[in-house]
XYZ file of C-alpha atoms in Angstrom:
659
model
C -44.972 -138.449 -196.230
C -45.299 -134.680 -196.515
C -48.436 -132.637 -196.094
C -50.625 -131.928 -199.136
C -52.918 -129.057 -200.032
C -56.488 -130.155 -200.736
C -59.742 -128.321 -201.465
C -62.937 -128.904 -199.553
C -64.604 -129.787 -202.840
C -62.424 -132.909 -203.018
C -62.642 -133.782 -199.302
C -66.335 -133.233 -198.583
C -69.480 -134.543 -200.260
C -72.832 -133.286 -199.018
C -75.087 -135.960 -197.566
C -78.713 -135.490 -198.635
C -80.602 -138.601 -197.505
C -84.283 -137.563 -197.338
C -86.531 -138.918 -194.623
C -89.073 -141.150 -196.376
C -91.048 -141.518 -193.161
C -90.344 -138.385 -191.072
C -90.612 -138.985 -187.343
C -91.153 -136.008 -185.051
C -89.549 -137.985 -182.214
C -86.313 -138.319 -184.217
C -86.333 -134.698 -185.252
C -84.237 -132.361 -183.158
C -82.801 -128.906 -183.248
C -79.045 -128.792 -182.813
C -77.010 -126.213 -180.990
C -73.852 -125.675 -183.005
C -70.912 -123.755 -181.627
C -67.128 -124.015 -181.513
C -67.466 -126.503 -178.655
C -69.242 -128.966 -180.935
C -72.786 -130.273 -181.494
C -75.453 -130.344 -178.790
C -79.067 -131.450 -178.857
C -81.890 -128.970 -178.293
C -85.644 -129.627 -178.087
C -87.735 -129.144 -181.225
C -90.162 -126.835 -179.436
C -93.424 -126.099 -181.247
C -92.238 -127.274 -184.688
C -94.915 -129.255 -186.480
C -94.320 -132.572 -188.186
C -93.926 -132.163 -191.938
C -93.389 -128.386 -191.712
C -90.100 -128.593 -193.648
C -88.294 -131.311 -195.560
C -85.977 -133.296 -193.307
C -82.717 -135.149 -193.969
C -81.045 -137.965 -192.033
C -77.677 -137.178 -190.425
C -75.008 -139.731 -189.525
C -72.406 -139.886 -186.759
C -68.969 -138.731 -187.863
C -70.241 -136.299 -190.495
C -69.063 -132.689 -190.548
C -72.028 -130.344 -190.050
C -72.571 -126.593 -190.078
C -75.357 -124.000 -189.994
C -75.700 -122.011 -193.218
C -76.678 -118.798 -191.429
C -74.118 -118.968 -188.615
C -71.099 -120.913 -189.888
C -69.053 -117.702 -189.680
C -70.219 -117.250 -186.070
C -69.051 -120.669 -184.891
C -71.969 -122.932 -185.851
C -70.130 -126.092 -186.920
C -69.000 -129.433 -185.537
C -68.851 -133.205 -185.939
C -71.978 -135.307 -185.310
C -71.433 -137.515 -182.216
C -72.521 -141.151 -181.925
C -75.512 -140.322 -179.706
C -77.041 -138.183 -182.477
C -76.651 -140.775 -185.224
C -79.740 -140.911 -187.430
C -81.369 -137.687 -186.267
C -83.261 -135.444 -188.687
C -82.691 -131.786 -189.566
C -83.575 -129.426 -192.379
C -81.338 -128.536 -195.342
C -80.374 -125.325 -193.532
C -77.980 -127.464 -191.475
C -76.107 -129.453 -194.137
C -73.889 -132.409 -193.240
C -70.990 -133.915 -195.180
C -69.325 -137.268 -195.594
C -65.544 -136.910 -195.409
C -63.018 -138.620 -197.687
C -61.375 -141.662 -196.090
C -57.920 -140.094 -195.815
C -59.281 -137.101 -193.876
C -60.856 -137.024 -190.405
C -63.945 -134.882 -189.838
C -62.300 -133.565 -186.661
C -59.335 -132.342 -188.724
C -61.712 -130.069 -190.621
C -63.360 -129.033 -187.339
C -60.020 -127.940 -185.864
C -59.020 -126.280 -189.129
C -61.862 -123.788 -188.701
C -61.458 -123.555 -184.933
C -57.705 -122.823 -184.916
C -57.124 -119.111 -184.529
C -60.919 -118.556 -184.778
C -60.529 -118.983 -188.532
C -64.279 -119.583 -188.925
C -64.845 -115.845 -188.391
C -63.209 -115.135 -191.738
C -65.949 -117.091 -193.505
C -68.055 -113.937 -193.361
C -66.393 -113.180 -196.710
C -68.336 -116.099 -198.170
C -71.741 -115.201 -196.691
C -74.226 -114.119 -199.340
C -77.770 -112.816 -199.184
C -79.756 -109.650 -198.545
C -81.993 -110.256 -195.544
C -80.325 -113.400 -194.232
C -76.709 -114.092 -195.182
C -75.864 -117.758 -195.738
C -72.875 -119.874 -196.675
C -73.756 -122.584 -199.186
C -71.631 -125.727 -199.671
C -70.585 -124.840 -203.219
C -68.999 -121.637 -201.911
C -66.531 -123.714 -199.885
C -65.489 -126.050 -202.691
C -62.357 -124.073 -203.678
C -61.247 -123.340 -200.108
C -57.884 -125.022 -199.405
C -56.746 -126.951 -196.346
C -53.387 -128.623 -195.574
C -53.778 -132.371 -195.151
C -51.172 -134.559 -193.400
C -51.250 -138.377 -193.453
C -54.126 -139.896 -191.468
C -51.896 -141.085 -188.606
C -50.444 -137.582 -188.281
C -53.995 -136.170 -188.156
C -54.871 -138.539 -185.319
C -51.751 -137.633 -183.340
C -52.326 -133.877 -183.688
C -56.034 -134.162 -182.846
C -55.213 -136.040 -179.634
C -52.793 -133.256 -178.686
C -55.439 -130.628 -179.413
C -58.008 -132.439 -177.279
C -55.528 -132.504 -174.433
C -54.853 -128.782 -174.839
C -58.574 -127.991 -174.830
C -59.014 -129.887 -171.584
C -56.650 -127.349 -170.010
C -57.606 -127.269 -166.296
C -56.822 -123.535 -166.191
C -59.664 -122.811 -168.638
C -62.090 -124.832 -166.537
C -60.904 -123.132 -163.364
C -61.348 -119.644 -164.847
C -64.858 -120.519 -166.054
C -65.619 -121.894 -162.591
C -64.372 -118.656 -161.019
C -66.674 -116.609 -163.271
C -69.590 -118.796 -162.174
C -68.623 -118.197 -158.543
C -68.632 -114.423 -159.077
C -72.076 -114.719 -160.667
C -73.253 -116.705 -157.646
C -71.712 -114.093 -155.353
C -73.680 -111.330 -157.069
C -76.870 -113.330 -156.650
C -76.054 -113.960 -152.968
C -75.617 -110.210 -152.337
C -78.923 -109.512 -154.101
C -80.669 -112.222 -152.073
C -79.342 -110.761 -148.814
C -80.552 -107.318 -149.921
C -84.060 -108.516 -150.786
C -84.344 -110.345 -147.455
C -83.352 -107.264 -145.455
C -80.057 -108.774 -144.253
C -77.608 -106.556 -146.125
C -77.844 -103.387 -144.002
C -79.152 -102.825 -140.465
C -82.692 -101.535 -139.992
C -83.297 -98.110 -138.478
C -86.289 -98.004 -136.063
C -86.726 -94.316 -136.918
C -87.468 -95.104 -140.578
C -91.026 -94.557 -141.717
C -92.600 -98.053 -142.036
C -92.953 -99.437 -145.545
C -96.707 -99.844 -145.000
C -97.013 -96.035 -144.800
C -94.806 -95.684 -147.895
C -97.061 -98.102 -149.784
C -100.122 -95.971 -148.971
C -98.283 -92.867 -150.203
C -97.375 -94.683 -153.419
C -101.009 -95.640 -154.008
C -102.119 -92.068 -153.386
C -99.481 -90.707 -155.770
C -100.489 -93.175 -158.486
C -104.146 -92.186 -158.080
C -103.126 -88.545 -158.546
C -101.193 -89.386 -161.697
C -104.164 -91.342 -163.034
C -106.513 -88.447 -162.292
C -104.161 -86.072 -164.137
C -104.077 -88.603 -167.019
C -100.317 -88.975 -166.789
C -100.592 -92.750 -166.385
C -103.303 -95.275 -167.139
C -105.403 -96.993 -164.517
C -104.165 -100.522 -164.005
C -106.100 -103.705 -163.346
C -106.555 -104.770 -159.754
C -103.761 -107.144 -158.753
C -104.586 -110.393 -156.902
C -104.007 -110.467 -153.132
C -100.882 -112.237 -151.885
C -101.482 -115.729 -150.536
C -99.476 -117.004 -147.600
C -97.987 -119.876 -149.629
C -96.592 -117.354 -152.139
C -94.338 -115.647 -149.587
C -90.805 -116.973 -150.272
C -88.973 -115.783 -147.122
C -89.234 -113.630 -143.993
C -88.614 -109.883 -144.136
C -88.035 -107.285 -141.375
C -91.025 -106.026 -139.419
C -90.993 -102.531 -140.920
C -91.036 -103.959 -144.466
C -94.155 -105.046 -146.346
C -94.999 -107.619 -149.005
C -96.804 -106.353 -152.107
C -96.908 -106.892 -155.862
C -94.340 -105.167 -158.048
C -97.210 -103.549 -159.949
C -98.420 -101.969 -156.681
C -95.229 -99.917 -156.547
C -93.842 -99.243 -160.008
C -95.246 -97.441 -163.016
C -94.499 -99.505 -166.117
C -95.352 -99.340 -169.788
C -94.585 -101.437 -172.840
C -92.582 -99.896 -175.658
C -94.329 -99.043 -178.896
C -93.018 -99.532 -182.409
C -94.416 -102.360 -184.482
C -93.973 -101.022 -188.015
C -92.764 -103.753 -190.366
C -90.177 -104.011 -191.722
C -88.377 -102.564 -188.733
C -85.580 -101.138 -190.856
C -87.962 -99.121 -193.064
C -85.959 -95.946 -193.758
C -89.134 -93.867 -193.815
C -89.075 -93.969 -190.011
C -85.348 -93.764 -189.263
C -82.307 -91.474 -189.603
C -83.780 -88.746 -187.434
C -82.790 -87.245 -184.074
C -84.794 -89.378 -181.613
C -82.688 -92.213 -180.114
C -84.180 -95.644 -180.786
C -83.021 -98.433 -178.474
C -82.699 -102.013 -179.728
C -83.048 -105.100 -177.556
C -79.425 -106.138 -178.165
C -78.243 -103.118 -176.149
C -79.561 -104.674 -172.921
C -77.454 -106.979 -170.748
C -77.718 -109.089 -167.597
C -76.550 -106.411 -165.161
C -78.585 -103.462 -166.451
C -75.891 -101.104 -167.717
C -76.623 -97.426 -168.292
C -77.252 -96.823 -172.010
C -76.303 -93.448 -173.466
C -76.116 -94.190 -177.194
C -78.836 -95.908 -179.237
C -77.794 -97.737 -182.428
C -80.552 -96.070 -184.462
C -82.658 -92.919 -184.396
C -86.215 -92.126 -185.448
C -87.485 -89.144 -187.410
C -90.770 -87.315 -186.732
C -92.735 -89.973 -188.616
C -91.028 -92.731 -186.628
C -91.639 -90.918 -183.344
C -95.354 -90.689 -184.185
C -95.627 -94.501 -184.213
C -93.359 -94.940 -181.200
C -93.167 -93.642 -177.631
C -90.476 -91.635 -175.845
C -89.360 -92.836 -172.390
C -87.535 -90.483 -170.007
C -83.941 -90.677 -168.823
C -83.582 -93.083 -165.891
C -86.223 -95.529 -167.160
C -85.376 -99.170 -166.391
C -85.880 -101.355 -169.471
C -86.361 -105.129 -169.487
C -86.560 -107.491 -172.489
C -89.755 -109.554 -172.616
C -89.304 -111.283 -175.997
C -86.567 -113.477 -177.510
C -83.358 -115.098 -176.372
C -82.328 -112.062 -174.300
C -85.489 -112.202 -172.190
C -84.860 -110.749 -168.714
C -81.916 -108.596 -169.856
C -81.919 -105.067 -168.477
C -80.774 -101.529 -169.166
C -81.138 -98.027 -167.728
C -81.706 -95.130 -170.122
C -78.952 -92.531 -169.886
C -81.100 -90.155 -171.964
C -84.661 -89.968 -173.344
C -85.214 -92.838 -175.814
C -87.784 -94.845 -177.758
C -87.876 -98.627 -177.955
C -89.960 -101.460 -179.373
C -92.813 -103.466 -177.910
C -90.368 -106.287 -177.138
C -89.315 -104.296 -174.038
C -91.021 -102.840 -170.985
C -90.001 -99.620 -169.251
C -90.230 -98.871 -165.498
C -90.543 -95.116 -165.072
C -88.219 -93.319 -162.614
C -90.145 -91.734 -159.710
C -87.563 -90.787 -157.085
C -90.160 -89.610 -154.556
C -92.110 -92.883 -154.829
C -89.279 -95.418 -154.818
C -85.555 -95.741 -155.421
C -85.231 -96.834 -159.077
C -81.927 -98.635 -158.434
C -83.634 -100.746 -155.785
C -86.175 -101.787 -158.448
C -83.291 -102.552 -160.823
C -81.611 -104.743 -158.209
C -84.893 -106.541 -157.558
C -85.208 -107.308 -161.287
C -81.600 -108.546 -161.337
C -82.452 -110.850 -158.447
C -85.588 -112.075 -160.234
C -83.925 -112.730 -163.617
C -83.809 -116.543 -163.178
C -87.503 -116.593 -162.188
C -88.468 -114.335 -165.086
C -86.686 -116.562 -167.598
C -88.296 -119.638 -166.032
C -91.774 -118.099 -166.267
C -91.494 -117.449 -170.010
C -93.655 -119.247 -172.556
C -93.127 -120.044 -176.251
C -94.902 -117.997 -178.897
C -93.935 -117.847 -182.588
C -90.887 -119.961 -181.817
C -89.373 -117.684 -179.160
C -89.791 -117.083 -175.402
C -92.140 -114.363 -174.173
C -93.124 -112.849 -170.837
C -96.566 -111.367 -170.237
C -96.834 -107.933 -168.623
C -99.106 -109.297 -165.827
C -96.348 -111.790 -164.944
C -94.041 -108.864 -164.155
C -96.763 -106.891 -162.356
C -97.638 -109.840 -160.142
C -94.086 -110.568 -158.950
C -93.994 -110.750 -155.132
C -92.086 -107.641 -154.058
C -90.387 -107.007 -150.655
C -90.835 -103.256 -150.051
C -88.492 -101.643 -147.484
C -88.800 -98.090 -146.125
C -87.543 -95.516 -148.640
C -84.562 -94.559 -146.453
C -83.511 -98.188 -146.232
C -83.872 -98.553 -150.014
C -81.228 -95.830 -150.354
C -78.892 -97.601 -147.875
C -79.351 -100.961 -149.617
C -78.592 -99.440 -153.025
C -75.434 -97.740 -151.719
C -74.159 -100.997 -150.186
C -75.015 -103.021 -153.295
C -73.186 -100.503 -155.503
C -70.083 -101.049 -153.382
C -70.397 -104.855 -153.473
C -71.198 -105.025 -157.201
C -68.192 -102.831 -157.945
C -66.090 -105.359 -156.045
C -67.617 -108.163 -158.171
C -66.912 -106.154 -161.328
C -63.217 -105.916 -160.435
C -63.057 -109.646 -159.687
C -64.796 -110.484 -162.951
C -62.546 -108.168 -164.954
C -59.411 -109.792 -163.534
C -60.716 -113.288 -164.306
C -61.759 -112.313 -167.842
C -58.341 -110.783 -168.475
C -56.691 -114.028 -167.385
C -59.190 -115.994 -169.460
C -58.498 -113.842 -172.523
C -54.754 -114.300 -172.173
C -55.240 -118.042 -171.765
C -57.483 -118.175 -174.856
C -54.956 -116.248 -176.936
C -52.200 -118.612 -175.893
C -54.411 -121.613 -176.664
C -55.221 -120.218 -180.110
C -51.502 -119.726 -180.755
C -50.842 -123.348 -179.821
C -53.720 -124.494 -182.043
C -52.282 -122.543 -184.976
C -48.837 -124.019 -184.418
C -50.213 -127.561 -184.070
C -52.033 -127.263 -187.410
C -49.093 -125.673 -189.219
C -47.427 -128.025 -191.728
C -44.030 -129.323 -190.564
C -41.942 -130.038 -193.706
C -39.089 -132.543 -193.485
C -36.628 -130.659 -195.680
C -36.200 -127.206 -197.168
C -37.165 -128.635 -200.570
C -40.485 -129.792 -199.135
C -41.223 -126.501 -197.387
C -44.562 -125.061 -198.405
C -44.916 -121.362 -199.273
C -46.133 -118.873 -196.686
C -49.591 -118.934 -198.272
C -50.150 -122.319 -196.615
C -50.987 -120.572 -193.331
C -54.539 -121.913 -193.554
C -55.861 -118.552 -194.756
C -59.299 -118.184 -196.310
C -58.711 -116.173 -199.494
C -60.485 -115.593 -202.772
C -57.372 -114.752 -204.790
C -53.659 -115.237 -204.421
C -51.804 -111.977 -203.697
C -49.757 -110.616 -206.567
C -46.068 -111.406 -206.585
C -44.061 -108.933 -204.527
C -40.475 -107.962 -203.971
C -38.652 -108.885 -200.792
C -39.848 -111.091 -197.969
C -43.047 -110.649 -196.015
C -44.786 -111.853 -192.892
C -48.319 -113.263 -193.190
C -50.779 -112.822 -190.302
C -53.702 -114.909 -189.214
C -56.793 -113.331 -187.677
C -55.538 -113.173 -184.077
C -52.137 -111.742 -185.107
C -53.905 -109.193 -187.297
C -55.962 -108.008 -184.312
C -52.841 -107.800 -182.123
C -51.055 -105.741 -184.800
C -54.089 -103.460 -185.167
C -54.368 -103.020 -181.391
C -50.670 -102.176 -181.183
C -51.090 -99.491 -183.866
C -53.926 -97.911 -181.871
C -51.981 -98.059 -178.590
C -48.777 -96.720 -180.133
C -50.219 -93.738 -182.011
C -53.287 -92.826 -179.959
C -54.010 -89.144 -179.395
C -57.129 -87.054 -178.904
C -58.135 -86.947 -182.583
C -57.436 -90.639 -183.231
C -60.281 -92.365 -185.062
C -61.067 -94.907 -187.742
C -59.681 -92.801 -190.637
C -56.244 -92.373 -189.096
C -56.246 -95.989 -187.930
C -56.943 -97.407 -191.384
C -54.303 -95.223 -193.055
C -51.682 -96.345 -190.526
C -52.806 -99.940 -190.974
C -52.311 -99.598 -194.738
C -48.852 -98.024 -194.346
C -47.770 -100.635 -191.788
C -48.885 -103.483 -194.009
C -47.323 -102.199 -197.243
C -44.181 -100.532 -195.936
C -43.275 -103.197 -193.362
C -44.524 -105.984 -195.657
C -46.901 -107.509 -193.099
C -49.500 -109.426 -195.115
C -52.884 -109.000 -193.404
C -54.897 -110.178 -196.425
C -56.251 -106.736 -197.256
C -58.161 -105.792 -200.388
C -57.934 -101.993 -200.412
C -59.839 -99.889 -202.936
C -59.708 -96.180 -203.722
C -62.033 -94.159 -201.515
C -62.200 -90.461 -200.794
C -59.957 -90.644 -197.666
C -57.377 -92.955 -199.251
C -56.921 -96.754 -199.333
C -60.012 -98.366 -197.816
C -61.042 -101.941 -197.028
C -64.476 -102.012 -195.412
C -64.567 -105.747 -194.691
C -61.059 -105.731 -193.220
C -61.907 -102.983 -190.732
C -65.212 -104.658 -189.900
C -63.511 -107.964 -189.058
C -60.625 -106.310 -187.185
C -62.903 -104.160 -185.022
C -65.079 -107.183 -184.264
C -61.989 -109.120 -183.148
C -60.652 -106.203 -181.067
C -63.951 -106.097 -179.220
C -64.226 -109.885 -178.831
C -60.676 -110.147 -177.462
C -61.564 -107.300 -175.037
C -58.799 -105.087 -176.423
C -60.980 -102.111 -177.376
C -64.575 -100.977 -177.318
C -65.653 -99.493 -180.660
C -67.597 -96.254 -180.232
C -69.410 -94.251 -182.897
C -70.322 -90.708 -181.907
C -73.054 -88.967 -183.860
C -72.171 -85.668 -182.242
C -68.769 -85.702 -183.948
C -69.881 -86.617 -187.433
C -70.122 -90.342 -186.676
C -66.382 -90.478 -185.915
C -65.415 -93.917 -184.656
C -63.073 -94.031 -181.662
C -61.483 -96.819 -179.624
C -61.758 -97.156 -175.848
C -59.244 -99.534 -174.174
C -60.730 -102.567 -172.411
C -59.230 -104.979 -169.888
C -56.883 -106.866 -172.225
C -55.471 -103.719 -173.913
C -52.749 -103.479 -171.264
C -51.364 -106.826 -172.444
C -51.208 -105.860 -176.115
C -47.530 -104.877 -176.029
C -46.602 -108.282 -174.598
C -48.648 -110.095 -177.239
C -47.180 -107.896 -179.974
C -43.554 -108.479 -178.966
C -44.201 -112.210 -178.732
C -45.997 -112.535 -182.078
C -43.852 -110.022 -184.019
C -40.318 -110.421 -182.574
C -38.547 -109.881 -185.900
C -40.817 -107.077 -187.106
C -41.211 -105.049 -183.876
C -38.348 -102.650 -184.572
C -39.327 -101.697 -188.114
C -43.056 -101.427 -187.265
C -42.434 -99.165 -184.266
C -39.917 -97.110 -186.258
C -42.627 -96.424 -188.837
C -45.369 -95.688 -186.294
C -43.120 -93.288 -184.377
C -42.952 -91.074 -187.463
C -46.761 -90.717 -187.480
C -47.460 -90.485 -183.734
C -48.043 -86.711 -183.841
C -49.624 -86.586 -187.299
C -53.253 -85.580 -187.765
C -55.616 -87.906 -189.608
C -55.401 -85.575 -192.658
C -51.603 -85.855 -192.754
C -51.887 -89.641 -192.505
C -54.443 -89.588 -195.333
C -52.082 -87.610 -197.600
C -49.073 -89.879 -196.991
C -51.120 -93.073 -197.279
C -52.623 -91.989 -200.621
C -49.280 -90.827 -202.026
C -47.716 -94.119 -200.954
C -50.516 -96.039 -202.706
C -50.263 -94.223 -206.054
C -46.452 -94.472 -205.933
C -46.596 -98.202 -205.194
C -49.157 -98.721 -207.974
C -46.766 -97.180 -210.501
C -43.924 -99.454 -209.400
C -46.148 -102.545 -209.670
C -47.266 -101.482 -213.159
C -43.659 -100.673 -214.072
C -44.635 -97.096 -214.977
C -42.372 -94.044 -214.688
C -42.274 -92.261 -211.318
C -41.868 -88.481 -211.036
C -43.190 -85.925 -208.555
C -45.558 -84.517 -211.169
C -46.953 -87.932 -212.088
C -47.453 -88.839 -208.423
C -49.268 -85.565 -207.744
C -51.402 -86.128 -210.819
C -52.358 -89.632 -209.669
C -53.099 -88.268 -206.188
C -55.498 -85.625 -207.523
C -57.176 -88.124 -209.859
C -57.742 -90.511 -206.926
C -60.889 -88.581 -205.932
C -62.202 -85.093 -206.719
C -62.086 -84.163 -203.011
C -58.278 -84.572 -202.977
C -57.893 -81.132 -204.590
C -57.984 -79.488 -201.144
C -54.527 -80.968 -200.450
C -52.847 -79.647 -203.636
C -50.589 -77.162 -201.824
C -49.376 -79.800 -199.337
C -48.180 -82.476 -201.757
C -44.657 -81.175 -202.425
C -43.839 -81.007 -198.713
C -45.348 -84.461 -198.202
C -43.180 -85.988 -200.955
C -40.028 -84.347 -199.553
C -40.880 -85.703 -196.098
C -41.405 -89.217 -197.463
C -38.008 -89.141 -199.178
C -36.298 -87.757 -196.085
C -37.871 -90.389 -193.788
C -37.343 -93.171 -196.343
C -41.077 -93.909 -196.590
C -40.541 -95.144 -200.151
C -42.582 -98.041 -201.633
C -40.880 -100.928 -203.448
C -43.824 -102.396 -205.325
C -44.888 -104.816 -202.576
C -48.515 -105.925 -202.299
C -51.621 -105.607 -204.441
C -52.686 -102.807 -206.747
C -55.119 -100.390 -205.125
C -57.700 -99.400 -207.703
C -61.184 -97.948 -207.895
C -63.897 -100.351 -206.693
C -65.656 -102.364 -209.372
C -69.225 -101.162 -209.841
C -71.659 -104.080 -209.784
C -74.210 -103.891 -212.585
């Protein structure tokens, strides 16, 4: 039997069995990700707070808010009969389809990421079951499904993946071992000529009293004395035990205006740090995702460059950062001020890195999320070395952490390559295998999530899935990169590559001022480039918010991936890109727009003349008039280089205005 195309509306039926007698002991929160379904504790949820539904083993389940982020799976036997809210719907599957087949359908090639196109909502975007009803999936006979699923399970149990994950854990343990040695005074030798830490501690207290007297800092509460049973390990003789609050000067951020995205307070010139910018290692942060105006600054607080920031609220609790410039941040973070004459700030940072597990463990639940109290940080037992030794420890740790960074980067590169290969195998395993040419399904059966079928086109084309699309995009950046390369030039070259080389990347371009534009396409591609560690996406406010691309670890492997995934198309793609390698973004904009209006006329079967093309170009957008004198030369160049459209692809028209 051959494979069939089915819709999810015919395969899935939502299960809505209400709990007549809700039981808090049967109610659980579930952790949904691409690895499956895991149980999580309910936390402080109260019985009867929301309506609950019974879920059964073998049902397909997903999270409405995070389906497009990987929140889906199949309910295992051990969770049969548990209760969840309607925000995590579950589905009975038709008898001739396995729930795991649907699970792997979304997992193959990270196809679930494309479901962002279905997410709807203003504050919280959700994917409702009815939005999936028309989505198509290839369905082989049940025995074929079982055979392929067994192969996929075997592939996922790849020992190389486990080994690479184990190696990353070992590097993490190595970092913690170096930090432990540093905090115990075993990392560098002591110098008997160093001023004892006890003297340094007295100087710190005197300096803090001076700052309090000058009203530069507030007087803090007296910290409790250290009990003998609190001391975790021995330290060198010229060190001293104290509380962290005895040494550092810290302050909580300030900005509690609700809603936080109120535009009355933003779009100014004062950098405003968000908690998501922090990480586990405490990277230096130069760019803030938002900025406050004068009104926003009045309800916030500016912290100086060099301040160490730690998250004290939410899932990122304990994450760190170091301000690369003066910034503001919210009350969900605490800042440790830099005082180079009092202590070495990087030693404090390394101490906080070392204490991260303890800080996370000491958190408590409030309003459904973990929190850390300021006194908990102040009262941390702190091993204070002499200031000179702090400098030596920091220098040695910098060297060792750099070594760990290189190890981690190599492992992640190998892991990324392994993941890409696994995704390729998953895509191939789920690709229909027709028995004869007559049974062969059209290219559109590549398990693509689409709203509309592309218009008929002339010639043959190659259709890309999400991973291939990212590899093609990364190759375009690598091949044509120069100093002025940014998002505008990238998108124009992406458009020309797709239409001229007939590489179907499922675009939906519309007419925008700089030429063909697909906001969602670029958003998804840039997200994938970053996730695959091909490129970091940077937006610079100092250059008019121009977006640029910085190569990451896996970028060096892009050419290999490209040649492997595009063996038949490599020559014609590179031939096209070579013609634009030295072009400015404005020249790319002109050619891309001319190509679009020319192709539109062919699709519509309208006459094509130079004058008509120039007229369409100028009517594209009023700002195109600045290029009037350059159009004749551009058209001659296109004819000379054979950059001539043939009517392939979709019409590119003005965006529809929603009433």
